[in-house]
Short mmCIF file of C-alpha atoms in Angstrom, two decimals:
data_model
loop_
_atom_site.label_atom_id
_atom_site.label_comp_id
_atom_site.label_asym_id
_atom_site.label_seq_id
_atom_site.Cartn_x
_atom_site.Cartn_y
_atom_site.Cartn_z
CA UNK J 211 9.19 56.47 27.28
CA UNK J 212 5.70 55.98 25.82
CA UNK J 213 7.24 54.29 22.80
CA UNK J 214 9.10 51.84 25.05
CA UNK J 215 5.94 51.02 27.02
CA UNK J 216 3.93 50.56 23.84
CA UNK J 217 6.62 48.30 22.41
CA UNK J 218 6.68 46.11 25.55
CA UNK J 219 2.86 45.89 25.49
CA UNK J 220 2.98 44.84 21.84
CA UNK J 221 5.59 42.17 22.55
CA UNK J 222 3.53 40.86 25.47
CA UNK J 223 0.44 40.78 23.27
CA UNK J 224 2.28 38.89 20.51
CA UNK J 225 3.73 36.46 23.06
CA UNK J 226 0.30 35.85 24.55
CA UNK J 227 -1.09 35.28 21.06
CA UNK J 228 1.58 32.71 20.34
CA UNK J 229 0.92 30.90 23.60
CA UNK J 230 -2.80 30.84 22.86
CA UNK J 231 -2.19 29.58 19.32
CA UNK J 232 0.12 26.82 20.55
CA UNK J 233 -2.39 25.82 23.22
CA UNK J 234 -5.23 25.67 20.69
CA UNK J 235 -3.10 23.66 18.29
CA UNK J 236 -2.28 21.17 21.05
CA UNK J 237 -5.95 20.90 22.01
CA UNK J 238 -6.98 20.31 18.39
CA UNK J 239 -4.28 17.68 17.88
CA UNK J 240 -5.29 15.76 20.99
CA UNK J 241 -8.97 16.07 20.05
CA UNK J 242 -8.26 14.61 16.62
CA UNK J 243 -6.21 11.79 18.15
CA UNK J 244 -9.00 11.00 20.61
CA UNK J 245 -11.59 10.93 17.82
CA UNK J 246 -9.38 8.68 15.68
CA UNK J 247 -8.76 6.37 18.64
CA UNK J 248 -12.50 6.11 19.26
CA UNK J 249 -13.18 5.40 15.59
CA UNK J 250 -10.65 2.55 15.71
CA UNK J 251 -11.33 1.15 19.18
CA UNK J 252 -15.15 1.27 19.37
CA UNK J 253 -15.73 -1.29 16.57
CA UNK J 254 -13.01 -3.54 18.06
CA UNK J 255 -14.53 -3.41 21.55
CA UNK J 256 -17.99 -4.01 20.10
CA UNK J 257 -17.00 -7.04 18.01
CA UNK J 258 -15.07 -8.59 20.91
CA UNK J 259 -18.03 -8.02 23.24
CA UNK J 260 -20.46 -9.39 20.66
CA UNK J 261 -18.47 -12.62 20.44
CA UNK J 262 -19.20 -13.26 24.15
CA UNK J 263 -22.94 -12.50 23.94
CA UNK J 264 -25.17 -15.47 24.80
CA UNK J 265 -27.57 -14.64 21.96
CA UNK J 266 -26.80 -15.21 18.30
CA UNK J 267 -28.69 -12.34 16.67
CA UNK J 268 -27.14 -9.09 15.46
CA UNK J 269 -29.89 -7.03 17.10
CA UNK J 270 -29.32 -8.50 20.55
CA UNK J 271 -25.51 -8.20 20.48
CA UNK J 272 -23.91 -5.65 22.82
CA UNK J 273 -20.38 -4.48 23.49
CA UNK J 274 -20.62 -5.37 27.18
CA UNK J 275 -22.74 -8.54 27.64
CA UNK J 276 -24.35 -9.18 31.01
CA UNK J 277 -23.76 -12.93 30.91
CA UNK J 278 -20.64 -13.49 28.80
CA UNK J 279 -20.07 -16.93 27.35
CA UNK J 280 -17.55 -18.72 25.15
CA UNK J 281 -20.17 -20.98 23.60
CA UNK J 282 -19.78 -19.29 20.21
CA UNK J 283 -16.07 -20.10 20.14
CA UNK J 284 -16.84 -23.72 20.97
CA UNK J 285 -19.57 -23.83 18.33
CA UNK J 286 -17.25 -22.30 15.77
CA UNK J 287 -14.60 -24.96 16.32
CA UNK J 288 -16.88 -27.99 16.76
CA UNK J 289 -19.73 -27.32 14.33
CA UNK J 290 -17.90 -25.67 11.44
CA UNK J 291 -14.68 -26.30 9.48
CA UNK J 292 -13.08 -23.26 11.08
CA UNK J 293 -9.83 -25.06 11.95
CA UNK J 294 -9.47 -26.23 8.33
CA UNK J 295 -10.11 -22.69 7.06
CA UNK J 296 -7.63 -21.38 9.61
CA UNK J 297 -5.00 -23.89 8.57
CA UNK J 298 -5.49 -23.11 4.87
CA UNK J 299 -5.15 -19.38 5.45
CA UNK J 300 -2.14 -19.79 7.74
CA UNK J 301 -0.41 -21.96 5.14
CA UNK J 302 -1.12 -19.52 2.31
CA UNK J 303 -0.07 -16.52 4.41
CA UNK J 304 3.16 -18.10 5.64
CA UNK J 305 4.33 -19.33 2.23
CA UNK J 306 3.33 -16.04 0.61
CA UNK J 307 5.29 -14.14 3.26
CA UNK J 308 8.49 -16.14 2.70
CA UNK J 309 8.22 -16.13 -1.09
CA UNK J 310 7.43 -12.40 -1.20
CA UNK J 311 10.44 -11.52 0.95
CA UNK J 312 12.74 -13.59 -1.29
CA UNK J 313 11.39 -12.12 -4.54
CA UNK J 314 11.29 -8.55 -3.26
CA UNK J 315 14.73 -8.50 -1.62
CA UNK J 316 16.52 -10.03 -4.60
CA UNK J 317 14.71 -7.86 -7.16
CA UNK J 318 15.36 -4.67 -5.19
CA UNK J 319 19.02 -5.62 -4.69
CA UNK J 320 19.54 -6.14 -8.41
CA UNK J 321 17.88 -2.84 -9.36
CA UNK J 322 19.71 -0.95 -6.64
CA UNK J 323 23.24 -2.28 -7.01
CA UNK J 324 23.74 -3.37 -10.64
CA UNK J 325 23.75 -1.72 -14.03
CA UNK J 326 22.37 -3.68 -16.96
CA UNK J 327 20.51 -3.05 -20.23
CA UNK J 328 16.82 -2.37 -19.67
CA UNK J 329 17.22 -1.28 -16.06
CA UNK J 330 15.48 2.08 -16.53
CA UNK J 331 12.73 0.48 -18.60
CA UNK J 332 12.22 -2.15 -15.92
CA UNK J 333 11.98 0.44 -13.14
CA UNK J 334 9.59 2.53 -15.21
CA UNK J 335 7.44 -0.53 -15.91
CA UNK J 336 7.31 -1.37 -12.20
CA UNK J 337 6.38 2.23 -11.41
CA UNK J 338 3.57 2.23 -13.97
CA UNK J 339 2.22 -1.10 -12.74
CA UNK J 340 1.77 0.42 -9.27
CA UNK J 341 -0.71 2.93 -10.67
CA UNK J 342 -3.27 0.29 -11.62
CA UNK J 343 -5.40 -1.38 -8.94
CA UNK J 344 -4.98 -5.13 -8.67
CA UNK J 345 -8.72 -5.54 -9.20
CA UNK J 346 -8.24 -4.67 -12.88
CA UNK J 347 -6.09 -7.73 -13.49
CA UNK J 348 -8.25 -10.35 -11.81
CA UNK J 349 -9.82 -11.71 -14.99
CA UNK J 350 -6.41 -11.88 -16.67
CA UNK J 351 -4.96 -13.72 -13.66
CA UNK J 352 -7.92 -16.09 -13.68
CA UNK J 353 -7.28 -16.90 -17.35
CA UNK J 354 -3.54 -17.43 -16.73
CA UNK J 355 -4.18 -19.75 -13.78
CA UNK J 356 -6.74 -21.65 -15.84
CA UNK J 357 -4.20 -22.22 -18.62
CA UNK J 358 -1.61 -23.37 -16.07
CA UNK J 359 -4.13 -25.73 -14.40
CA UNK J 360 -3.73 -23.82 -11.13
CA UNK J 361 -7.38 -22.95 -10.54
CA UNK J 362 -8.78 -24.21 -7.24
CA UNK J 363 -5.28 -24.60 -5.81
CA UNK J 364 -3.58 -22.82 -2.96
CA UNK J 365 -0.38 -22.64 -4.99
CA UNK J 366 -2.14 -20.57 -7.67
CA UNK J 367 -3.33 -18.15 -5.00
CA UNK J 368 0.12 -17.92 -3.42
CA UNK J 369 1.76 -17.36 -6.80
CA UNK J 370 -0.65 -14.52 -7.56
CA UNK J 371 -0.11 -12.85 -4.19
CA UNK J 372 3.68 -13.13 -4.38
CA UNK J 373 3.89 -11.84 -7.95
CA UNK J 374 1.40 -9.04 -7.38
CA UNK J 375 3.36 -7.48 -4.53
CA UNK J 376 6.62 -7.16 -6.48
CA UNK J 377 6.10 -3.67 -8.04
CA UNK J 378 5.23 -1.75 -4.87
CA UNK J 379 7.54 -3.56 -2.47
CA UNK J 380 10.47 -3.52 -4.90
CA UNK J 381 10.37 0.28 -4.98
CA UNK J 382 10.01 0.37 -1.21
CA UNK J 383 13.00 -1.89 -0.54
CA UNK J 384 15.04 -0.23 -3.28
CA UNK J 385 14.55 3.11 -1.54
CA UNK J 386 15.85 1.58 1.68
CA UNK J 387 18.82 0.03 -0.11
CA UNK J 388 19.72 3.39 -1.65
CA UNK J 389 20.51 4.67 1.85
CA UNK J 390 23.15 1.96 2.39
CA UNK J 391 26.61 3.08 1.18
CA UNK J 392 27.96 1.21 -1.83
CA UNK J 393 31.38 1.36 -0.20
CA UNK J 394 30.35 -1.64 1.91
CA UNK J 395 29.86 -3.69 -1.26
CA UNK J 396 33.15 -2.48 -2.73
CA UNK J 397 35.08 -3.28 0.44
CA UNK J 398 33.61 -6.77 0.52
CA UNK J 399 34.53 -7.34 -3.15
CA UNK J 400 38.10 -6.30 -2.42
CA UNK J 401 38.18 -9.04 0.23
CA UNK J 402 37.03 -11.56 -2.40
CA UNK J 403 33.34 -11.79 -1.49
CA UNK J 404 30.92 -12.78 -4.25
CA UNK J 405 27.70 -10.90 -4.98
CA UNK J 406 25.68 -13.65 -3.33
CA UNK J 407 27.81 -13.52 -0.18
CA UNK J 408 27.57 -9.71 -0.06
CA UNK J 409 23.80 -9.92 -0.37
CA UNK J 410 23.45 -12.65 2.25
CA UNK J 411 25.95 -11.53 4.89
CA UNK J 412 26.01 -7.74 4.49
CA UNK J 413 22.89 -6.43 2.78
CA UNK J 414 20.22 -8.66 4.34
CA UNK J 415 21.12 -7.85 7.98
CA UNK J 416 21.07 -4.12 7.17
CA UNK J 417 17.66 -4.18 5.48
CA UNK J 418 15.99 -6.35 8.12
CA UNK J 419 13.51 -3.64 9.23
CA UNK J 420 12.07 -3.08 5.75
CA UNK J 421 11.97 -6.83 5.06
CA UNK J 422 9.99 -7.35 8.27
CA UNK J 423 7.52 -4.74 7.07
CA UNK J 424 7.19 -6.56 3.73
CA UNK J 425 6.84 -9.91 5.50
CA UNK J 426 4.11 -8.68 7.82
CA UNK J 427 2.13 -6.92 5.10
CA UNK J 428 2.24 -10.04 2.91
CA UNK J 429 1.30 -12.26 5.85
CA UNK J 430 -1.77 -10.14 6.51
CA UNK J 431 -3.01 -9.96 2.90
CA UNK J 432 -4.47 -13.50 2.61
CA UNK J 433 -6.31 -13.14 5.92
CA UNK J 434 -8.21 -10.11 4.64
CA UNK J 435 -8.69 -10.94 0.96
CA UNK J 436 -12.08 -12.25 -0.11
CA UNK J 437 -12.80 -11.46 -3.77
CA UNK J 438 -9.85 -13.19 -5.44
CA UNK J 439 -9.91 -16.39 -3.32
CA UNK J 440 -13.64 -16.55 -3.95
CA UNK J 441 -12.94 -16.49 -7.67
CA UNK J 442 -10.08 -19.00 -7.62
CA UNK J 443 -11.10 -21.54 -4.97
CA UNK J 444 -14.21 -23.66 -5.42
CA UNK J 445 -13.71 -26.74 -3.22
CA UNK J 446 -15.13 -26.51 0.33
CA UNK J 447 -12.00 -28.09 1.83
CA UNK J 448 -9.79 -25.40 0.27
CA UNK J 449 -11.69 -22.37 1.56
CA UNK J 450 -9.86 -19.58 3.35
CA UNK J 451 -11.16 -17.90 6.49
CA UNK J 452 -12.70 -14.98 4.62
CA UNK J 453 -14.72 -17.29 2.37
CA UNK J 454 -15.68 -19.72 5.12
CA UNK J 455 -16.88 -17.08 7.57
CA UNK J 456 -18.80 -15.25 4.84
CA UNK J 457 -20.57 -18.43 3.74
CA UNK J 458 -21.43 -19.20 7.34
CA UNK J 459 -23.05 -15.82 7.98
CA UNK J 460 -24.57 -15.58 4.51
CA UNK J 461 -26.45 -18.86 4.89
CA UNK J 462 -28.27 -17.74 8.06
CA UNK J 463 -28.79 -13.98 8.14
CA UNK J 464 -28.41 -12.60 11.69
CA UNK J 465 -28.49 -16.12 13.18
CA UNK J 466 -24.75 -16.71 13.27
CA UNK J 467 -23.52 -13.18 13.79
CA UNK J 468 -22.00 -13.68 17.24
CA UNK J 469 -20.30 -16.84 15.99
CA UNK J 470 -18.97 -14.78 13.10
CA UNK J 471 -17.71 -12.23 15.65
CA UNK J 472 -15.88 -15.00 17.49
CA UNK J 473 -14.22 -16.00 14.23
CA UNK J 474 -13.22 -12.39 13.57
CA UNK J 475 -11.57 -12.20 16.99
CA UNK J 476 -9.59 -15.38 16.35
CA UNK J 477 -8.51 -14.10 12.95
CA UNK J 478 -7.07 -10.98 14.57
CA UNK J 479 -4.98 -12.90 17.12
CA UNK J 480 -1.90 -13.81 14.98
CA UNK J 481 -1.91 -10.45 13.20
CA UNK J 482 -2.10 -8.51 16.46
CA UNK J 483 0.64 -10.65 18.01
CA UNK J 484 3.00 -10.01 15.10
CA UNK J 485 2.26 -6.27 15.12
CA UNK J 486 3.04 -6.01 18.81
CA UNK J 487 6.26 -8.02 18.54
CA UNK J 488 7.54 -6.28 15.39
CA UNK J 489 6.30 -2.74 15.96
CA UNK J 490 9.73 -1.12 16.31
CA UNK J 491 10.94 -2.72 13.08
CA UNK J 492 7.81 -1.63 11.22
CA UNK J 493 8.13 2.03 12.17
CA UNK J 494 11.85 2.12 11.33
CA UNK J 495 11.33 0.25 8.08
CA UNK J 496 8.56 2.46 6.74
CA UNK J 497 10.23 5.76 7.64
CA UNK J 498 13.67 4.80 6.35
CA UNK J 499 12.29 3.26 3.17
CA UNK J 500 10.52 6.49 2.31
CA UNK J 501 13.62 8.68 2.59
CA UNK J 502 15.12 8.04 -0.82
CA UNK J 503 13.91 6.25 -3.93
#
């Protein structure tokens, strides 16, 4: 009888311990999520609020201005070449996005579906290239663009972006393609479909989520990049947003900060819009592409 009572007490104690452990784990998880959310949201709220501050100094900017104004947005558009910088960046980002999707999808399809001499060497080379940061190749790319007379051109910048993304994104899309049964290709070939038709009508619709992820990531890259465009582009009319906004704030320390904040908010608008619209594709694309390589 005592043994039975002791056993029931022990089970109750273990059960209570498990409940306490689960509760503490839940509390810690939510605490971490709250901290991460604050780390992400506080700078965003502050920069948006600073863009509506009536003053122009960094020291006087606040997250919640007492007398909000849009004068900095008006100043940014009327007194600077912001629209030209915006148009340049939008053009570079859009062309880079389309070209990157074409290069990545076709390259990944070839490596995933065909056998040819040098395939393993090519995959190994792509894998090795991913290990080196792109910063290491900037001087080499500068020299190549100089020899091709592509310095100070948007096309040279687009070509560099599109070529530089091939190693990582090819492996990513190839992993997604590996989850698609080859029997679909074989059935289409039995019906007389060519490789191009199989790729266009069967494969592309099935890999849409991962291609959307590639498209969005390549659309975002030119908006955020500063070092390489600064090295390649020298004409004022060819500046991207990153270069133009930096030059604006660098010329007058603390005097144009709220105008710079307004520019930062406008930069985030197309990126945020695309993220919101394509969120479900992004999550599905990343998780499925990581299943099998």
